[in-house]
mmCIF file of C-alpha atoms in Angstrom:
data_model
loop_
_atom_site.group_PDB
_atom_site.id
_atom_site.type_symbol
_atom_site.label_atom_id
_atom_site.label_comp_id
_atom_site.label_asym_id
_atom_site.label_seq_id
_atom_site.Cartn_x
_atom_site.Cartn_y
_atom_site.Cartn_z
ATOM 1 C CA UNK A 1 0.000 0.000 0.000
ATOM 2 C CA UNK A 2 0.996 3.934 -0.687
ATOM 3 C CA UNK A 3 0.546 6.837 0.907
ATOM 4 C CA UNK A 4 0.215 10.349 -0.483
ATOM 5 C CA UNK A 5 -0.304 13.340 0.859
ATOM 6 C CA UNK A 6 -0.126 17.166 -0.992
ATOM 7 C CA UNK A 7 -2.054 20.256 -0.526
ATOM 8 C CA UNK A 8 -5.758 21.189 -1.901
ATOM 9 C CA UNK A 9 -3.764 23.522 -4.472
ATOM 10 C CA UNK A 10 -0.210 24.099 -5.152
ATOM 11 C CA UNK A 11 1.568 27.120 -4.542
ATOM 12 C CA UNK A 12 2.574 29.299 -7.429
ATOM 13 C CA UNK A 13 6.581 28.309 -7.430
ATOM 14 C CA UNK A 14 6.004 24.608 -6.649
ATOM 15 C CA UNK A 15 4.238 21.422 -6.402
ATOM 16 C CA UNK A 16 5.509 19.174 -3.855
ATOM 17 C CA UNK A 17 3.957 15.847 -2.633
ATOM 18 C CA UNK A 18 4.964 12.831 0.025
ATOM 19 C CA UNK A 19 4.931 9.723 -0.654
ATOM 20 C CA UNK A 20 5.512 6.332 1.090
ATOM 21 C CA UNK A 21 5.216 3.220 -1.107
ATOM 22 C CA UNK A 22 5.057 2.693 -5.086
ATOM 23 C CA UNK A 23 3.133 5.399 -7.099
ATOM 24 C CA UNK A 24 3.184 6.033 -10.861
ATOM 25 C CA UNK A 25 3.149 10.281 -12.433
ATOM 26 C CA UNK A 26 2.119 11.821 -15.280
ATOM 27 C CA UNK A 27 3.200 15.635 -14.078
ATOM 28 C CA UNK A 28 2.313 18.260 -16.875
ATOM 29 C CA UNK A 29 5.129 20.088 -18.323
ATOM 30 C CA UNK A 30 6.015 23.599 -16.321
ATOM 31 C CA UNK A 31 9.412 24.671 -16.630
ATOM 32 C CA UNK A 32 8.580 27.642 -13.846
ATOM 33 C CA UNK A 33 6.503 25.300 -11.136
ATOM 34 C CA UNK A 34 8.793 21.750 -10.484
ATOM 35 C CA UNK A 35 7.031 18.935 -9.162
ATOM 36 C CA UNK A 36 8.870 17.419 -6.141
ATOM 37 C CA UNK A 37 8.336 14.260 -4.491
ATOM 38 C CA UNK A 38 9.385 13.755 -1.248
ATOM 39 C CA UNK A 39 10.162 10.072 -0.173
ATOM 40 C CA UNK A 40 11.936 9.342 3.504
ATOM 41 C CA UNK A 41 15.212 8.738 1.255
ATOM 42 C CA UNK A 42 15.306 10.721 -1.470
ATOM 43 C CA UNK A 43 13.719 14.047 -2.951
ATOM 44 C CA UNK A 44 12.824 13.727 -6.743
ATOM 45 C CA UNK A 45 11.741 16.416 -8.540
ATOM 46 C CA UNK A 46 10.878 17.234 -12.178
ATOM 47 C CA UNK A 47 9.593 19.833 -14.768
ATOM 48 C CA UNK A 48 7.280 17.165 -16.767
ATOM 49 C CA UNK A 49 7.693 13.550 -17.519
ATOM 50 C CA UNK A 50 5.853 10.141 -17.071
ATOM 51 C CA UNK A 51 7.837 8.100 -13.993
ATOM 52 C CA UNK A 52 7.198 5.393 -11.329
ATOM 53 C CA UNK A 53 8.589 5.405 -7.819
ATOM 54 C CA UNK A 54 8.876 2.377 -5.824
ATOM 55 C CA UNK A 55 9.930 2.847 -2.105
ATOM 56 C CA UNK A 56 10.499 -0.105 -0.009
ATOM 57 C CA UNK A 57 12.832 0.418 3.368
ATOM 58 C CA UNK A 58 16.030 1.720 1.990
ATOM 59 C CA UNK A 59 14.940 0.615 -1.183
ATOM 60 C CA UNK A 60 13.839 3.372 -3.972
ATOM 61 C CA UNK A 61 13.638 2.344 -7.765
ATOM 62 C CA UNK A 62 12.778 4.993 -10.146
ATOM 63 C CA UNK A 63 11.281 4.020 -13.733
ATOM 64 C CA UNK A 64 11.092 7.231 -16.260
ATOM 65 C CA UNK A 65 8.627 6.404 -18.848
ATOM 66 C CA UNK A 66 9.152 9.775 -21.021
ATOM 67 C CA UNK A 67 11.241 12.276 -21.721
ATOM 68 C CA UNK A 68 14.719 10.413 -21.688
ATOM 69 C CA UNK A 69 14.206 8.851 -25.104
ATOM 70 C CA UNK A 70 12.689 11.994 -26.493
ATOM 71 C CA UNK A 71 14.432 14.555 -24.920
ATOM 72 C CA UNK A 72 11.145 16.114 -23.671
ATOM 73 C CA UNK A 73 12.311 16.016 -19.642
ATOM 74 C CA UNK A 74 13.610 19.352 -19.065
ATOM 75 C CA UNK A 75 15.319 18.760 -15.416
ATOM 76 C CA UNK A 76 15.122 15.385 -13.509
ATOM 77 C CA UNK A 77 16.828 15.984 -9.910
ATOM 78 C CA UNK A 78 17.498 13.571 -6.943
ATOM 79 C CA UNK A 79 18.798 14.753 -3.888
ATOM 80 C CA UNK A 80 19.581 11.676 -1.565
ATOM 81 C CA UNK A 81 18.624 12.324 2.108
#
């Protein structure tokens, strides 16, 4: 089982979101609002792309679906905790 939590709205600069367990994104394109998600062992964020995250323990496999390939990811960071 996941869990995710993240606000009603996000704020103008950002969109972050917390997550324990496996989840799957499609985050919409913004090159001025990053989507971050925040996972006990790493922080991942992006501008747009389709990805999977799968945390178990001190486990965390990440599975980009789009924007590698076709060079349509704009900035894919991860900051280990």
């Amino acid at each position: 089982s996941a869990t995710l939590k993240y606000p009603r709205t996000f704020s103008a600069k950002e969109r972050n979101i917390y997550l324990e367990g496996e989840a799957y994104f499609e985050v919409t394109k913004n090159k001025i609002r990053p989507f971050t998600v925040h996972t006990s062992g790493v922080d991942i964020r992006v501008l747009g792309t389709k990805f999977n995250i799968k945390q178990r323990y001190h486990k965390i496999s990440l599975t980009c679906y789009d924007g590698v390939k076709n060079k349509n990811i704009f900035y894919f960071y991860i900051k280990v905790k």
